[in-house]
Amino acid sequence: MMREMPWRGAGVAIPMFSVRSEADLGVGEFLDLKLLVDWAVESGFHLVQLLPINDTSVHGMWWDSYPYSSLSVFALHPLYLRVEALSENLPENIKKEIREAREQLDGKDVDYEAVLATKLSIAKIVFEQEKDLILNSSSFHKYFSENEEWLKPYAAFCFLRDFFETSDRSQWGCFSCFTEKKLEKLVSKDSLHYDIIRFHYYIQFHLHLQLSEAAEYARNKGGILKGDLPIGVDRNSVDTWVYPNLFRMNTSTGAPPDYFDKNGQNWGFPTYNWEEMSKDNYAWWRARLTQMAKYFTAYRIDHILGFFRIWELPEHAMTGLIGKFRPSIPLSKEELEREGIWDFDRLSLPYIRKESVQEKFGASWTFIVSNFLNDYQKGCYEFKEDCNTEKKIASKLKMLAEKSMLLESEDKIRRDLFDLLKNIVLIRDPEDASKFYPRFNLEDTSSFQDLDDHSKNVLRRLYYDYYFYRQENLWRQNALKTLPALLNSSDMLACGEDLGLIPACVHPVMQELGLIGYCHVSDSGFVFPSQYSYMTVCAPSCHDCSTLRAWWEEDEERRCRISRTWRGLMQFLPVNVFQIWHISSQGNMLKLHQCGQSSLFRIC
């Protein structure tokens, strides 16, 4: 009896803003997905993967074009609205305005601010003409009843953001702290601002209709849409306003140093209060997945490592180096004392000596000392109170630069001062002074190098134990509590983005839960795709990299290396591959990936 071949599929990954057509208004729109689906299905693809599509309108400027910093994890982004589809009876003057705007905004690059402003301006005019008809319809009432739990706070937040001209709720007076009573007053039909609230309802309703139409079209064509679940939310978001207890607002999310960035990454999102989230069985997460499932058949879990442990930084940090894993088992004061480690201030405070300041700053070293440092004994310095964090340093430097007092570039001085600040061996827990965490790459610091051999050996051993051994069971148990809440919330196919510094427990847990992982070409070495396991998404690039074509054409050194590597493996390819082998090496790469064992193949 013939064994049935396991299912395999292929797809394409693309940002929503790049799905352009002749009908769009300066940016890809949800209804443009229908054309992309047509192309994908005709090309033999089953799946179209999008970057996050939630509203990111926090700052009211081009910064908001970053799709991973959500204003709301439920609301869709107005940027992707097709204003022409708001009504079948658009007045001729509106049609003319749309045509003129389309011609003006049809550039190679998306003018984020102009496109969004134009769409909202046109939508407000149409809203005034259509609001009673649409908002009194049975379809809107059904939509509203299914979504009001998030829709009303979202509309209220947007109103307050625009009224106070900031998303920083600390500037909102009595509305800084969310309550249901205040919300109901804002969204009441008797409110003076009710039409503004209703406008946001109206926009979200039409976005829902347009994305639903595209998703249904894909399913009818035999394809599916795959969404993206970002790991974080913006610090100034609807979700942190409504559910502040679910977030650790005095912290920031990031990633430890890696090949790409020796300083680590600081994404600026508050970390999650998992203990609080568990009290209602992760209802906020379950609601997110339920909402996504209305449009998507599969989804990518961004930074799945964050469900095992997250790299947590203090809110005052700007770079990503001085962090700790949460949850994690710290080094206790007693544990360190048993090992003969006693001077905790020496290890946990910046180790700044006169020689290092002179070496970094040269002739301007005395200026640095007088403005940023205090000497507490001969040749030894500590940071002044007004510049003892990265944000304080950046703020003071900006002030000095405005007064033209800097002798070197602001960026260079900031980097060098940050280096001094990070010259520590242990990080003291801000919530418990008797607990410590080894600084990442502590051996690279002069603070470590100036220690005695006994201390070096002890701290080196404890460092590797902390990062690679003692946390494994804790992280495994944490993931087995959090991830099932997501997976059981919908029937969507889940794919976990498992890139970065990966703990040993991650892949066994993903296998246990039936989660698909990621494999892609990297600088660590070009692997033949047939070596990838079935439970993976196989791709020549990833969301953090340039597109396949771009890096192939721009990076000659890598292109030559991968060509040499894979040409040497041609003898292992099935014969039929050579029969359809393209002349271009780029085409060869695609064929190599398609011949792999992964269940999903994705191009970017």
Coordinates of C-alpha atoms in Angstrom, one line a residue:
M1 CA 0.0 0.0 0.0
M2 CA 1.4 3.4 -1.0
R3 CA 2.1 5.7 1.8
E4 CA 0.3 9.1 1.4
M5 CA 2.7 12.0 1.0
P6 CA 2.4 14.6 3.7
W7 CA 0.8 17.9 2.8
R8 CA 3.1 20.7 1.7
G9 CA 2.3 24.2 0.6
A10 CA 3.9 27.4 -0.6
G11 CA 3.2 31.0 -0.1
V12 CA 4.4 34.6 -0.3
A13 CA 5.1 37.1 2.6
I14 CA 4.5 40.8 2.0
P15 CA 3.7 43.9 4.0
M16 CA 0.1 45.1 3.4
F17 CA 1.4 48.5 2.3
S18 CA 3.3 46.9 -0.6
V19 CA 0.2 45.2 -2.2
R20 CA -0.2 48.0 -4.7
S21 CA -2.7 48.2 -7.6
E22 CA -4.0 50.8 -10.0
A23 CA -7.1 51.2 -7.8
D24 CA -5.2 52.0 -4.5
L25 CA -4.7 55.4 -3.1
G26 CA -1.0 55.6 -2.5
V27 CA -0.7 52.4 -0.5
G28 CA -1.8 48.8 -0.6
E29 CA -5.4 48.3 0.5
F30 CA -7.3 45.3 1.8
L31 CA -9.3 44.9 -1.4
D32 CA -6.0 44.8 -3.4
L33 CA -5.4 41.4 -1.7
K34 CA -7.9 39.9 -4.2
L35 CA -5.5 40.6 -7.1
L36 CA -2.6 39.2 -5.1
V37 CA -4.6 36.1 -4.4
D38 CA -5.3 35.6 -8.1
W39 CA -1.6 35.8 -8.8
A40 CA -0.6 33.5 -6.0
V41 CA -3.1 30.8 -6.9
E42 CA -2.1 31.0 -10.6
S43 CA 1.5 30.6 -9.5
G44 CA 0.8 27.5 -7.4
F45 CA 0.9 29.3 -4.0
H46 CA -1.6 28.4 -1.3
L47 CA -0.9 31.2 1.2
V48 CA -0.5 35.0 1.4
Q49 CA 1.3 36.1 4.6
L50 CA 1.0 39.7 5.8
L51 CA 2.8 41.8 8.3
P52 CA 0.6 43.1 11.2
I53 CA -2.3 45.2 10.0
N54 CA -3.5 46.7 13.3
D55 CA -3.8 50.4 13.8
T56 CA -0.5 51.9 14.9
S57 CA -1.6 55.6 14.9
V58 CA 0.2 56.6 18.1
H59 CA 2.3 59.6 17.1
G60 CA 0.4 61.0 14.2
M61 CA 3.5 60.9 11.9
W62 CA 5.6 58.6 9.8
W63 CA 6.9 56.8 12.9
D64 CA 3.6 55.0 13.0
S65 CA 4.5 53.2 9.8
Y66 CA 6.2 50.5 11.9
P67 CA 3.6 47.7 11.9
Y68 CA 4.7 46.0 15.2
S69 CA 3.8 48.8 17.6
S70 CA 0.0 48.5 17.9
L71 CA -2.2 51.3 19.1
S72 CA -4.8 48.6 19.4
V73 CA -4.4 44.9 19.0
F74 CA -8.0 44.7 17.8
A75 CA -8.6 47.7 15.5
L76 CA -7.5 47.6 11.8
H77 CA -5.4 50.3 10.3
P78 CA -7.3 53.0 8.5
L79 CA -4.4 53.3 6.1
Y80 CA -5.6 50.2 4.3
L81 CA -9.1 51.5 3.7
R82 CA -10.4 51.9 0.1
V83 CA -12.4 55.1 0.3
E84 CA -13.9 54.5 -3.1
A85 CA -15.7 51.5 -1.6
L86 CA -17.3 53.4 1.2
S87 CA -20.4 54.1 -0.9
E88 CA -21.9 53.1 -4.2
N89 CA -23.2 56.7 -4.5
L90 CA -20.2 58.9 -4.2
P91 CA -20.7 62.4 -5.4
E92 CA -18.8 63.5 -8.5
N93 CA -16.7 66.0 -6.5
I94 CA -15.5 63.2 -4.2
K95 CA -14.7 60.9 -7.1
K96 CA -12.7 63.8 -8.6
E97 CA -10.8 64.3 -5.4
I98 CA -10.0 60.6 -5.2
R99 CA -8.7 60.6 -8.8
E100 CA -6.5 63.6 -8.1
A101 CA -5.2 62.2 -4.9
R102 CA -4.4 58.9 -6.6
E103 CA -2.3 60.6 -9.2
Q104 CA -0.5 62.7 -6.6
L105 CA 0.2 59.9 -4.2
D106 CA 1.1 57.2 -6.7
G107 CA 4.8 57.2 -6.0
K108 CA 7.4 54.5 -5.6
D109 CA 7.5 55.0 -1.9
V110 CA 4.5 55.4 0.4
D111 CA 4.0 58.9 1.8
Y112 CA 2.5 57.6 5.0
E113 CA 1.4 60.9 6.5
A114 CA -0.1 62.3 3.3
V115 CA -1.9 59.0 2.4
L116 CA -3.5 58.6 5.8
A117 CA -4.5 62.2 6.1
T118 CA -6.1 62.2 2.6
K119 CA -8.0 59.0 3.3
L120 CA -9.4 60.2 6.6
S121 CA -10.3 63.6 5.1
I122 CA -12.3 61.9 2.3
A123 CA -13.8 59.4 4.7
K124 CA -15.1 62.1 6.9
I125 CA -16.9 63.7 4.0
V126 CA -18.5 60.4 3.0
F127 CA -19.3 59.7 6.6
E128 CA -21.4 62.9 6.9
Q129 CA -23.5 61.8 4.0
E130 CA -23.8 58.1 4.9
K131 CA -23.6 57.9 8.7
D132 CA -27.3 57.5 9.4
L133 CA -27.8 54.9 6.7
I134 CA -24.8 52.8 7.6
L135 CA -24.9 53.1 11.4
N136 CA -28.6 52.2 11.6
S137 CA -28.2 49.2 9.4
S138 CA -28.7 45.6 10.7
S139 CA -25.2 44.6 9.5
F140 CA -23.6 47.4 11.5
H141 CA -25.6 46.6 14.6
K142 CA -24.4 43.0 14.4
Y143 CA -20.8 44.1 14.0
F144 CA -21.1 46.5 16.9
S145 CA -22.6 44.0 19.2
E146 CA -19.8 41.5 18.5
N147 CA -17.0 44.1 18.8
E148 CA -18.1 46.8 21.3
E149 CA -15.9 45.5 24.1
W150 CA -12.8 46.8 22.2
L151 CA -14.5 49.2 19.8
K152 CA -15.8 51.7 22.3
P153 CA -12.5 52.1 24.2
Y154 CA -10.7 52.4 20.8
A155 CA -13.0 55.1 19.6
A156 CA -12.7 57.0 22.9
F157 CA -8.9 56.7 22.9
C158 CA -8.7 58.1 19.3
F159 CA -10.9 61.0 20.3
L160 CA -8.8 61.8 23.4
R161 CA -5.6 61.4 21.5
D162 CA -6.7 63.9 18.9
F163 CA -8.3 66.3 21.5
F164 CA -5.2 66.4 23.6
E165 CA -2.9 66.1 20.6
T166 CA -1.0 63.3 22.3
S167 CA -1.3 59.5 23.0
D168 CA 0.5 60.0 26.3
R169 CA -2.5 59.5 28.6
S170 CA -0.6 61.1 31.5
Q171 CA -1.5 64.4 29.7
W172 CA -5.3 63.6 29.6
G173 CA -6.2 65.0 33.0
C174 CA -9.2 63.0 34.6
F175 CA -9.1 60.6 31.6
S176 CA -5.6 59.4 32.4
C177 CA -7.0 56.5 34.4
F178 CA -9.6 54.4 32.5
T179 CA -12.9 53.5 34.1
E180 CA -16.0 52.1 32.6
K181 CA -18.0 55.1 33.9
K182 CA -15.8 57.6 32.1
L183 CA -15.9 55.5 28.9
E184 CA -19.7 55.3 28.8
K185 CA -19.8 59.1 29.3
L186 CA -17.5 59.6 26.4
V187 CA -19.3 57.3 24.0
S188 CA -22.8 58.2 25.1
K189 CA -25.3 59.3 22.5
D190 CA -25.7 62.5 24.6
S191 CA -22.0 63.3 24.3
L192 CA -21.1 66.5 22.5
H193 CA -18.5 64.4 20.7
Y194 CA -20.7 61.5 19.7
D195 CA -20.2 62.0 16.0
I196 CA -16.5 61.8 16.3
I197 CA -16.8 58.6 18.3
R198 CA -19.2 57.2 15.6
F199 CA -16.7 58.1 12.8
H200 CA -14.2 55.7 14.3
Y201 CA -16.9 53.0 14.5
Y202 CA -17.7 53.7 10.9
I203 CA -14.1 53.4 9.7
Q204 CA -13.6 50.1 11.6
F205 CA -16.8 48.7 10.2
H206 CA -15.8 49.4 6.6
L207 CA -12.3 48.0 7.2
H208 CA -13.9 44.9 8.6
L209 CA -16.1 44.5 5.5
Q210 CA -13.2 45.0 3.1
L211 CA -10.8 42.6 4.8
S212 CA -13.6 40.1 5.2
E213 CA -14.3 40.3 1.5
A214 CA -10.7 39.7 0.7
A215 CA -10.4 36.8 3.1
E216 CA -13.5 35.1 1.7
Y217 CA -12.3 35.7 -1.8
A218 CA -9.0 33.9 -0.9
R219 CA -10.8 30.9 0.6
N220 CA -13.1 30.6 -2.5
K221 CA -10.0 30.6 -4.7
G222 CA -8.4 27.8 -2.7
G223 CA -5.9 30.1 -0.9
I224 CA -5.7 31.5 2.6
L225 CA -4.5 34.6 4.4
K226 CA -1.9 34.3 7.2
G227 CA -1.7 37.0 9.8
D228 CA 1.0 38.1 12.2
L229 CA 0.7 38.3 16.0
P230 CA 3.1 41.0 17.3
I231 CA 4.8 40.2 20.6
G232 CA 4.2 43.7 22.0
V233 CA 1.9 46.7 22.1
D234 CA 2.8 50.4 22.2
R235 CA 3.4 51.9 25.6
N236 CA 0.8 54.5 24.8
S237 CA -1.9 52.2 23.5
V238 CA -5.6 51.5 24.0
D239 CA -4.7 48.2 25.7
T240 CA -2.4 49.6 28.3
W241 CA -4.9 52.3 29.0
V242 CA -7.8 49.9 29.5
Y243 CA -5.8 47.0 31.1
P244 CA -2.8 48.6 32.9
N245 CA -2.7 45.6 35.3
L246 CA -1.8 43.3 32.4
F247 CA 1.5 45.2 31.7
R248 CA 4.7 46.0 33.6
M249 CA 4.8 49.7 32.6
N250 CA 8.1 50.3 34.3
T251 CA 9.9 47.9 32.0
S252 CA 10.6 47.5 28.3
T253 CA 10.7 44.5 26.0
G254 CA 13.7 43.6 23.8
A255 CA 16.2 40.9 22.8
P256 CA 19.7 40.2 24.1
P257 CA 22.8 40.9 21.9
D258 CA 23.3 38.7 18.8
Y259 CA 25.1 38.6 15.5
F260 CA 23.2 41.6 14.2
D261 CA 23.5 44.0 17.2
K262 CA 26.1 43.8 19.9
N263 CA 24.0 46.1 22.1
G264 CA 20.9 44.0 21.9
Q265 CA 17.5 45.3 21.0
N266 CA 15.1 47.5 22.9
W267 CA 11.6 47.5 21.3
G268 CA 10.1 49.9 23.8
F269 CA 7.0 47.8 24.6
P270 CA 6.1 47.2 28.2
T271 CA 6.5 43.5 29.2
Y272 CA 3.5 41.4 30.1
N273 CA 2.3 40.7 33.6
W274 CA 1.7 37.0 33.0
E275 CA 0.7 36.4 36.6
E276 CA -2.2 38.8 36.3
M277 CA -3.1 37.5 32.9
S278 CA -3.4 33.9 34.2
K279 CA -6.1 34.9 36.6
D280 CA -8.8 35.0 33.8
N281 CA -7.0 32.2 31.8
Y282 CA -5.4 34.8 29.5
A283 CA -8.7 36.3 28.3
W284 CA -6.9 39.2 26.6
W285 CA -4.8 36.8 24.4
R286 CA -7.8 34.6 23.7
A287 CA -9.8 37.7 22.5
R288 CA -6.9 38.7 20.2
L289 CA -6.8 35.3 18.5
T290 CA -10.6 35.1 18.2
Q291 CA -10.5 38.5 16.4
M292 CA -7.7 37.4 14.1
A293 CA -9.6 34.2 13.2
K294 CA -12.3 36.3 11.6
Y295 CA -9.9 37.0 8.7
F296 CA -7.0 34.6 8.8
T297 CA -6.6 30.9 8.5
A298 CA -3.0 30.8 9.8
Y299 CA -0.9 33.1 11.8
R300 CA 2.7 33.7 12.8
I301 CA 3.5 34.1 16.5
D302 CA 6.1 36.9 16.6
H303 CA 9.1 36.2 18.9
I304 CA 7.7 32.9 20.3
L305 CA 10.6 32.9 22.7
G306 CA 8.7 35.6 24.6
F307 CA 6.2 33.0 25.7
F308 CA 9.0 31.0 27.3
R309 CA 10.9 34.1 28.7
I310 CA 11.2 37.7 27.7
W311 CA 14.3 39.9 27.7
E312 CA 13.2 42.6 30.1
L313 CA 14.8 46.0 30.4
P314 CA 14.2 49.0 32.7
E315 CA 12.0 51.6 31.2
H316 CA 14.8 54.1 31.4
A317 CA 17.0 52.0 29.1
M318 CA 17.5 53.0 25.4
T319 CA 19.7 50.1 24.3
G320 CA 19.1 46.4 24.9
L321 CA 22.1 45.2 26.7
I322 CA 21.4 45.7 30.4
G323 CA 18.5 43.4 30.7
K324 CA 17.4 40.1 32.3
F325 CA 15.2 37.3 31.4
R326 CA 11.7 37.2 32.9
P327 CA 10.9 34.8 34.4
S328 CA 14.3 33.6 35.6
I329 CA 16.0 32.3 38.7
P330 CA 18.4 35.0 39.8
L331 CA 21.7 34.7 41.6
S332 CA 20.9 35.3 45.3
K333 CA 23.2 37.2 47.6
E334 CA 23.6 34.1 49.7
E335 CA 24.6 32.0 46.7
L336 CA 27.2 34.5 45.7
E337 CA 28.6 34.8 49.3
R338 CA 28.9 31.0 49.5
E339 CA 31.2 31.3 46.4
G340 CA 33.3 34.1 48.0
I341 CA 31.7 37.0 46.2
W342 CA 31.2 39.9 48.6
D343 CA 31.6 43.3 47.0
F344 CA 28.2 43.7 45.3
D345 CA 28.5 47.4 44.7
R346 CA 31.8 46.9 42.9
L347 CA 30.1 44.4 40.6
S348 CA 26.7 46.0 40.1
L349 CA 27.7 49.7 39.7
P350 CA 29.4 51.2 36.7
Y351 CA 33.2 50.5 37.0
I352 CA 34.7 53.8 35.9
R353 CA 38.4 54.6 36.2
K354 CA 40.3 57.7 35.2
E355 CA 42.3 55.8 32.6
S356 CA 39.2 54.5 30.8
V357 CA 37.6 58.0 30.7
Q358 CA 40.8 59.5 29.2
E359 CA 41.1 56.7 26.7
K360 CA 37.5 57.2 25.5
F361 CA 37.2 60.9 25.4
G362 CA 40.8 62.1 24.9
A363 CA 41.3 65.9 25.3
S364 CA 37.6 66.4 26.3
W365 CA 37.8 64.0 29.2
T366 CA 37.7 66.8 31.8
F367 CA 34.6 68.2 30.2
I368 CA 32.9 64.8 30.5
V369 CA 33.9 64.4 34.2
S370 CA 32.7 67.9 35.1
N371 CA 29.3 67.4 33.4
F372 CA 28.5 63.7 33.9
L373 CA 30.7 62.2 36.7
N374 CA 31.5 62.6 40.4
D375 CA 34.7 61.2 41.9
Y376 CA 34.2 59.2 45.0
Q377 CA 37.9 58.3 45.5
K378 CA 41.1 59.1 43.7
G379 CA 40.8 58.0 40.0
C380 CA 37.3 56.4 40.5
Y381 CA 34.1 57.9 39.2
E382 CA 30.3 57.4 39.4
F383 CA 27.6 59.0 37.3
K384 CA 25.9 62.1 38.6
E385 CA 22.3 61.7 39.7
D386 CA 20.9 63.6 36.7
C387 CA 22.6 61.3 34.2
N388 CA 22.8 57.8 35.8
T389 CA 20.5 56.2 33.2
E390 CA 20.6 56.1 29.4
K391 CA 17.6 58.3 29.0
K392 CA 19.0 60.8 31.4
I393 CA 22.3 60.9 29.5
A394 CA 20.6 61.4 26.2
S395 CA 18.5 64.2 27.6
K396 CA 21.5 66.0 29.1
L397 CA 23.5 65.6 25.9
K398 CA 20.7 67.1 23.9
M399 CA 20.6 70.1 26.2
L400 CA 24.4 70.6 25.9
A401 CA 24.3 70.2 22.2
E402 CA 21.6 72.9 21.9
K403 CA 24.0 75.2 23.8
S404 CA 26.9 74.2 21.4
M405 CA 28.9 72.9 24.3
L406 CA 30.0 69.5 22.9
L407 CA 33.5 69.1 21.5
E408 CA 32.7 65.9 19.7
S409 CA 29.6 64.5 17.9
E410 CA 26.6 64.0 20.1
D411 CA 26.3 60.4 18.9
K412 CA 29.9 59.4 19.7
I413 CA 29.7 60.9 23.2
R414 CA 26.4 59.2 23.8
R415 CA 27.8 55.8 22.7
D416 CA 30.9 56.2 24.9
L417 CA 28.9 57.3 28.0
F418 CA 26.5 54.4 27.5
D419 CA 29.6 52.1 27.4
L420 CA 30.7 53.4 30.7
L421 CA 27.2 53.0 32.2
K422 CA 27.1 49.4 31.0
N423 CA 30.6 48.5 32.4
I424 CA 29.1 46.2 35.1
V425 CA 29.2 42.5 35.9
L426 CA 26.0 42.0 37.8
I427 CA 22.6 43.7 37.4
R428 CA 20.9 44.2 40.8
D429 CA 17.2 43.4 40.7
P430 CA 15.3 46.7 41.1
E431 CA 12.5 45.0 43.0
D432 CA 14.7 43.0 45.4
A433 CA 18.2 44.3 46.2
S434 CA 19.4 40.8 47.4
K435 CA 19.0 39.3 43.9
F436 CA 21.3 39.7 40.9
Y437 CA 21.5 38.8 37.2
P438 CA 24.8 38.3 35.2
R439 CA 25.2 41.1 32.6
F440 CA 25.2 39.6 29.1
N441 CA 28.7 39.1 27.8
L442 CA 30.1 40.1 31.1
E443 CA 33.6 38.9 30.1
D444 CA 33.8 41.8 27.6
T445 CA 33.9 44.4 30.3
S446 CA 36.9 45.9 32.0
S447 CA 35.0 45.5 35.2
F448 CA 35.3 41.8 34.8
Q449 CA 38.8 41.8 33.4
D450 CA 40.1 43.7 36.5
L451 CA 38.8 41.1 38.9
D452 CA 41.0 38.5 40.6
D453 CA 41.1 35.0 39.1
H454 CA 38.9 33.4 41.7
S455 CA 36.1 35.9 41.1
K456 CA 36.4 35.6 37.4
N457 CA 36.1 31.8 37.5
V458 CA 33.1 31.9 39.8
L459 CA 31.2 34.5 37.8
R460 CA 32.0 32.8 34.5
R461 CA 30.5 29.6 35.8
L462 CA 27.5 31.3 37.2
Y463 CA 27.0 33.2 34.0
Y464 CA 26.8 30.1 31.9
D465 CA 24.5 28.4 34.4
Y466 CA 22.1 31.4 34.4
Y467 CA 21.9 31.7 30.7
F468 CA 22.0 28.1 29.5
Y469 CA 21.0 25.7 32.3
R470 CA 19.2 26.7 35.4
Q471 CA 16.2 28.3 33.7
E472 CA 15.3 25.5 31.3
N473 CA 12.6 23.8 33.3
L474 CA 11.1 27.1 34.4
W475 CA 10.9 28.4 30.8
R476 CA 9.4 25.1 29.7
Q477 CA 6.7 25.3 32.3
N478 CA 6.0 28.9 31.5
A479 CA 5.5 28.2 27.8
L480 CA 3.2 25.2 28.6
K481 CA 1.0 27.6 30.6
T482 CA 0.8 30.5 28.1
L483 CA 1.0 29.0 24.6
P484 CA -2.0 26.6 24.9
A485 CA -4.2 29.6 25.7
L486 CA -3.4 30.9 22.3
L487 CA -3.5 27.6 20.4
N488 CA -6.9 26.6 21.8
S489 CA -8.5 30.0 21.0
S490 CA -9.0 29.3 17.3
D491 CA -8.7 26.8 14.5
M492 CA -5.9 28.8 12.8
L493 CA -2.7 27.1 11.9
A494 CA 0.0 28.5 14.3
C495 CA 3.6 29.1 13.2
G496 CA 6.1 30.2 15.8
E497 CA 9.0 32.5 14.9
D498 CA 11.8 30.8 16.8
L499 CA 14.8 32.9 15.7
G500 CA 17.4 34.4 18.0
L501 CA 19.1 33.1 21.2
I502 CA 17.0 29.8 21.5
P503 CA 16.9 28.0 24.8
A504 CA 17.2 24.2 24.6
C505 CA 13.6 23.7 25.8
V506 CA 12.0 25.6 22.9
H507 CA 11.9 23.1 20.1
P508 CA 10.8 20.1 22.3
V509 CA 7.9 22.3 23.6
M510 CA 7.0 23.4 20.1
Q511 CA 7.0 19.8 18.9
E512 CA 4.9 18.8 21.9
L513 CA 2.3 21.4 21.1
G514 CA 2.4 20.8 17.3
L515 CA 3.8 24.3 16.5
I516 CA 5.5 24.9 13.2
G517 CA 8.9 26.6 13.4
Y518 CA 11.0 28.7 11.0
C519 CA 14.1 27.9 8.9
H520 CA 15.8 30.5 6.7
V521 CA 19.1 31.3 5.1
S522 CA 21.4 33.0 7.6
D523 CA 25.0 34.1 7.9
S524 CA 25.7 31.2 10.3
G525 CA 25.9 29.0 7.2
F526 CA 23.8 28.1 4.2
V527 CA 22.0 24.8 4.9
F528 CA 20.5 22.7 2.2
P529 CA 16.7 22.9 2.6
S530 CA 16.2 19.2 2.4
Q531 CA 17.8 19.1 5.9
Y532 CA 14.9 21.1 7.4
S533 CA 12.3 19.2 9.3
Y534 CA 8.7 18.8 8.1
M535 CA 7.3 21.0 10.9
T536 CA 8.9 24.2 9.6
V537 CA 8.3 27.1 7.4
C538 CA 11.2 27.2 4.9
A539 CA 12.2 30.6 3.5
P540 CA 15.2 32.2 1.8
S541 CA 14.6 35.4 3.9
C542 CA 12.7 36.5 7.0
H543 CA 10.7 39.5 8.2
D544 CA 13.8 41.2 9.7
C545 CA 15.7 41.0 6.4
S546 CA 15.5 42.6 3.0
T547 CA 13.5 40.8 0.3
L548 CA 15.1 37.8 -1.5
R549 CA 15.6 39.8 -4.7
A550 CA 17.0 42.8 -2.9
W551 CA 19.6 41.1 -0.8
W552 CA 20.5 38.8 -3.7
E553 CA 21.2 41.8 -6.0
E554 CA 22.8 44.0 -3.4
D555 CA 25.0 41.7 -1.4
E556 CA 27.5 40.2 -3.8
E557 CA 29.7 38.5 -1.2
R558 CA 26.8 36.5 0.2
R559 CA 25.4 35.8 -3.2
C560 CA 28.7 34.3 -4.3
R561 CA 29.0 32.2 -1.1
I562 CA 25.5 30.7 -1.4
S563 CA 26.0 30.0 -5.1
R564 CA 29.2 28.1 -4.4
T565 CA 27.7 26.2 -1.5
W566 CA 24.5 25.1 -3.3
R567 CA 26.1 24.4 -6.6
G568 CA 28.2 21.8 -4.9
L569 CA 25.0 20.2 -3.7
M570 CA 23.3 20.0 -7.1
Q571 CA 24.1 16.3 -7.4
F572 CA 21.7 15.6 -4.6
L573 CA 18.7 17.3 -6.3
P574 CA 15.9 15.2 -8.0
V575 CA 16.4 15.0 -11.7
N576 CA 13.1 16.8 -12.5
V577 CA 14.5 19.9 -10.8
F578 CA 17.2 20.3 -13.4
Q579 CA 14.6 20.0 -16.1
I580 CA 13.0 23.2 -14.9
W581 CA 16.2 24.9 -13.6
H582 CA 16.2 28.6 -14.3
I583 CA 19.2 30.4 -15.7
S584 CA 19.3 32.8 -12.8
S585 CA 20.8 31.7 -9.5
Q586 CA 17.9 33.4 -7.8
G587 CA 15.6 31.0 -9.5
N588 CA 17.8 28.1 -8.4
M589 CA 17.5 29.2 -4.8
L590 CA 13.7 29.0 -5.0
K591 CA 13.8 25.6 -6.5
L592 CA 16.2 24.4 -3.8
H593 CA 13.8 25.6 -1.1
Q594 CA 10.8 24.0 -2.8
C595 CA 12.6 20.7 -2.8
G596 CA 13.1 20.8 0.9
Q597 CA 11.2 18.8 3.5
S598 CA 9.4 21.7 5.2
S599 CA 5.6 21.7 5.2
L600 CA 5.5 25.4 4.1
F601 CA 7.7 27.3 1.7
R602 CA 7.6 31.1 1.8
I603 CA 9.2 33.7 -0.3
C604 CA 9.5 37.4 0.7

